[in-house]
Protein backbone atom coordinates (compact mmCIF):
# COMPACT_ATOMS: atom_id res chain seq x y z
CA UNK A 1 0.00 0.00 0.00
CA UNK A 2 1.53 3.31 -1.04
CA UNK A 3 -1.04 5.63 0.53
CA UNK A 4 -1.76 6.03 4.20
CA UNK A 5 -5.21 7.41 5.02
CA UNK A 6 -3.99 8.82 8.34
CA UNK A 7 -1.28 10.83 6.63
CA UNK A 8 -3.70 12.10 3.97
CA UNK A 9 -6.10 13.33 6.66
CA UNK A 10 -3.27 14.49 8.93
CA UNK A 11 -4.34 12.58 12.04
CA UNK A 12 -2.46 10.15 14.30
CA UNK A 13 -2.63 6.43 13.57
CA UNK A 14 -5.60 4.76 15.24
CA UNK A 15 -7.66 7.96 15.53
CA UNK A 16 -11.40 7.58 15.96
CA UNK A 17 -13.97 7.93 13.20
CA UNK A 18 -15.07 11.24 14.76
CA UNK A 19 -11.51 12.59 14.52
CA UNK A 20 -11.32 11.40 10.91
CA UNK A 21 -14.62 13.12 10.10
CA UNK A 22 -13.42 16.38 11.68
CA UNK A 23 -10.10 16.22 9.79
CA UNK A 24 -11.95 15.47 6.55
CA UNK A 25 -14.21 18.50 7.02
CA UNK A 26 -11.24 20.78 7.82
CA UNK A 27 -9.18 19.63 4.86
CA UNK A 28 -12.13 19.68 2.43
CA UNK A 29 -12.96 23.26 3.39
CA UNK A 30 -9.31 24.26 2.95
CA UNK A 31 -9.19 22.63 -0.49
CA UNK A 32 -12.38 24.39 -1.60
CA UNK A 33 -11.16 27.71 -0.19
CA UNK A 34 -7.79 27.38 -1.95
CA UNK A 35 -9.37 26.30 -5.23
CA UNK A 36 -8.06 22.73 -5.06
CA UNK A 37 -9.01 20.07 -7.51
CA UNK A 38 -11.39 17.14 -7.51
CA UNK A 39 -8.48 14.70 -7.19
CA UNK A 40 -7.61 16.11 -3.76
CA UNK A 41 -11.19 15.71 -2.58
CA UNK A 42 -11.22 12.17 -3.97
CA UNK A 43 -8.10 11.35 -1.93
CA UNK A 44 -9.74 12.74 1.21
CA UNK A 45 -12.91 10.72 0.60
CA UNK A 46 -10.85 7.56 0.04
CA UNK A 47 -8.92 8.15 3.27
CA UNK A 48 -12.09 8.75 5.29
CA UNK A 49 -13.66 5.58 3.90
CA UNK A 50 -10.56 3.49 4.68
CA UNK A 51 -10.43 4.72 8.26
CA UNK A 52 -14.14 4.32 8.91
CA UNK A 53 -14.50 0.73 7.64
CA UNK A 54 -11.11 -0.95 7.42
CA UNK A 55 -9.66 -0.79 10.89
CA UNK A 56 -11.69 -2.35 13.66
CA UNK A 57 -8.60 -3.11 15.77
CA UNK A 58 -5.92 -0.45 15.01
CA UNK A 59 -3.28 -2.06 17.24
CA UNK A 60 -3.39 -5.22 15.10
CA UNK A 61 -3.14 -3.46 11.71
CA UNK A 62 0.16 -4.27 10.01
CA UNK A 63 -0.37 -2.92 6.49
CA UNK A 64 -0.02 0.79 7.31
CA UNK A 65 3.10 2.75 8.07
CA UNK A 66 2.68 4.34 11.49
CA UNK A 67 3.98 7.75 12.39
CA UNK A 68 5.23 7.89 15.99
CA UNK A 69 2.95 9.61 18.47
CA UNK A 70 5.94 11.63 19.70
CA UNK A 71 7.33 13.57 16.70
CA UNK A 72 10.48 14.37 18.68
CA UNK A 73 11.39 10.67 18.91
CA UNK A 74 13.68 10.94 15.88
CA UNK A 75 15.24 14.29 16.76
CA UNK A 76 18.76 13.97 18.06
CA UNK A 77 19.70 16.13 21.02
CA UNK A 78 23.32 16.60 19.95
CA UNK A 79 25.99 15.56 17.48
CA UNK A 80 26.16 11.86 16.74
CA UNK A 81 25.51 9.22 14.10
CA UNK A 82 22.09 10.61 13.15
CA UNK A 83 23.22 14.23 13.38
CA UNK A 84 26.86 14.64 12.42
CA UNK A 85 28.55 18.01 12.93
CA UNK A 86 29.12 20.15 9.82
CA UNK A 87 32.30 19.49 7.88
CA UNK A 88 34.11 22.37 6.21
CA UNK A 89 34.95 21.60 2.59
CA UNK A 90 38.21 22.79 1.07
CA UNK A 91 37.97 25.90 -1.08
CA UNK A 92 37.42 25.15 -4.75
CA UNK A 93 40.06 26.47 -7.08
CA UNK A 94 39.36 28.82 -9.93
CA UNK A 95 38.23 32.38 -10.42
CA UNK A 96 35.77 33.22 -7.64
CA UNK A 97 34.63 36.47 -9.24
CA UNK A 98 33.77 34.68 -12.49
CA UNK A 99 31.93 31.94 -10.58
CA UNK A 100 29.96 34.55 -8.62
CA UNK A 101 29.08 36.37 -11.83
CA UNK A 102 27.83 33.15 -13.43
CA UNK A 103 25.79 32.37 -10.33
CA UNK A 104 24.19 35.83 -10.49
CA UNK A 105 23.39 35.41 -14.20
CA UNK A 106 21.83 32.00 -13.56
CA UNK A 107 19.72 33.47 -10.72
CA UNK A 108 18.61 36.33 -12.98
CA UNK A 109 17.60 33.89 -15.75
CA UNK A 110 15.65 31.79 -13.25
CA UNK A 111 13.88 34.88 -11.89
CA UNK A 112 13.01 36.04 -15.42
CA UNK A 113 11.60 32.59 -16.16
CA UNK A 114 9.49 32.86 -12.99
CA UNK A 115 8.21 36.34 -13.93
CA UNK A 116 7.40 35.19 -17.47
CA UNK A 117 5.42 32.29 -16.03
CA UNK A 118 3.41 34.65 -13.82
CA UNK A 119 2.71 36.94 -16.75
CA UNK A 120 1.77 34.04 -19.04
CA UNK A 121 -0.76 32.78 -16.50
CA UNK A 122 -2.46 36.20 -16.49
CA UNK A 123 -2.67 36.59 -20.28
CA UNK A 124 -5.76 35.31 -22.06
CA UNK A 125 -5.30 34.07 -25.58
CA UNK A 126 -7.56 35.46 -28.31
CA UNK A 127 -9.98 33.00 -29.89
CA UNK A 128 -8.71 31.34 -33.09
Coordinates of C-alpha atoms in Angstrom, one line a residue:
X1 CA 0.0 0.0 0.0
X2 CA 1.5 3.3 -1.0
X3 CA -1.0 5.6 0.5
X4 CA -1.8 6.0 4.2
X5 CA -5.2 7.4 5.0
X6 CA -4.0 8.8 8.3
X7 CA -1.3 10.8 6.6
X8 CA -3.7 12.1 4.0
X9 CA -6.1 13.3 6.7
X10 CA -3.3 14.5 8.9
X11 CA -4.3 12.6 12.0
X12 CA -2.5 10.2 14.3
X13 CA -2.6 6.4 13.6
X14 CA -5.6 4.8 15.2
X15 CA -7.7 8.0 15.5
X16 CA -11.4 7.6 16.0
X17 CA -14.0 7.9 13.2
X18 CA -15.1 11.2 14.8
X19 CA -11.5 12.6 14.5
X20 CA -11.3 11.4 10.9
X21 CA -14.6 13.1 10.1
X22 CA -13.4 16.4 11.7
X23 CA -10.1 16.2 9.8
X24 CA -12.0 15.5 6.6
X25 CA -14.2 18.5 7.0
X26 CA -11.2 20.8 7.8
X27 CA -9.2 19.6 4.9
X28 CA -12.1 19.7 2.4
X29 CA -13.0 23.3 3.4
X30 CA -9.3 24.3 3.0
X31 CA -9.2 22.6 -0.5
X32 CA -12.4 24.4 -1.6
X33 CA -11.2 27.7 -0.2
X34 CA -7.8 27.4 -1.9
X35 CA -9.4 26.3 -5.2
X36 CA -8.1 22.7 -5.1
X37 CA -9.0 20.1 -7.5
X38 CA -11.4 17.1 -7.5
X39 CA -8.5 14.7 -7.2
X40 CA -7.6 16.1 -3.8
X41 CA -11.2 15.7 -2.6
X42 CA -11.2 12.2 -4.0
X43 CA -8.1 11.3 -1.9
X44 CA -9.7 12.7 1.2
X45 CA -12.9 10.7 0.6
X46 CA -10.9 7.6 0.0
X47 CA -8.9 8.2 3.3
X48 CA -12.1 8.8 5.3
X49 CA -13.7 5.6 3.9
X50 CA -10.6 3.5 4.7
X51 CA -10.4 4.7 8.3
X52 CA -14.1 4.3 8.9
X53 CA -14.5 0.7 7.6
X54 CA -11.1 -0.9 7.4
X55 CA -9.7 -0.8 10.9
X56 CA -11.7 -2.4 13.7
X57 CA -8.6 -3.1 15.8
X58 CA -5.9 -0.5 15.0
X59 CA -3.3 -2.1 17.2
X60 CA -3.4 -5.2 15.1
X61 CA -3.1 -3.5 11.7
X62 CA 0.2 -4.3 10.0
X63 CA -0.4 -2.9 6.5
X64 CA 0.0 0.8 7.3
X65 CA 3.1 2.8 8.1
X66 CA 2.7 4.3 11.5
X67 CA 4.0 7.8 12.4
X68 CA 5.2 7.9 16.0
X69 CA 2.9 9.6 18.5
X70 CA 5.9 11.6 19.7
X71 CA 7.3 13.6 16.7
X72 CA 10.5 14.4 18.7
X73 CA 11.4 10.7 18.9
X74 CA 13.7 10.9 15.9
X75 CA 15.2 14.3 16.8
X76 CA 18.8 14.0 18.1
X77 CA 19.7 16.1 21.0
X78 CA 23.3 16.6 19.9
X79 CA 26.0 15.6 17.5
X80 CA 26.2 11.9 16.7
X81 CA 25.5 9.2 14.1
X82 CA 22.1 10.6 13.2
X83 CA 23.2 14.2 13.4
X84 CA 26.9 14.6 12.4
X85 CA 28.6 18.0 12.9
X86 CA 29.1 20.2 9.8
X87 CA 32.3 19.5 7.9
X88 CA 34.1 22.4 6.2
X89 CA 35.0 21.6 2.6
X90 CA 38.2 22.8 1.1
X91 CA 38.0 25.9 -1.1
X92 CA 37.4 25.1 -4.7
X93 CA 40.1 26.5 -7.1
X94 CA 39.4 28.8 -9.9
X95 CA 38.2 32.4 -10.4
X96 CA 35.8 33.2 -7.6
X97 CA 34.6 36.5 -9.2
X98 CA 33.8 34.7 -12.5
X99 CA 31.9 31.9 -10.6
X100 CA 30.0 34.5 -8.6
X101 CA 29.1 36.4 -11.8
X102 CA 27.8 33.2 -13.4
X103 CA 25.8 32.4 -10.3
X104 CA 24.2 35.8 -10.5
X105 CA 23.4 35.4 -14.2
X106 CA 21.8 32.0 -13.6
X107 CA 19.7 33.5 -10.7
X108 CA 18.6 36.3 -13.0
X109 CA 17.6 33.9 -15.7
X110 CA 15.7 31.8 -13.2
X111 CA 13.9 34.9 -11.9
X112 CA 13.0 36.0 -15.4
X113 CA 11.6 32.6 -16.2
X114 CA 9.5 32.9 -13.0
X115 CA 8.2 36.3 -13.9
X116 CA 7.4 35.2 -17.5
X117 CA 5.4 32.3 -16.0
X118 CA 3.4 34.7 -13.8
X119 CA 2.7 36.9 -16.8
X120 CA 1.8 34.0 -19.0
X121 CA -0.8 32.8 -16.5
X122 CA -2.5 36.2 -16.5
X123 CA -2.7 36.6 -20.3
X124 CA -5.8 35.3 -22.1
X125 CA -5.3 34.1 -25.6
X126 CA -7.6 35.5 -28.3
X127 CA -10.0 33.0 -29.9
X128 CA -8.7 31.3 -33.1

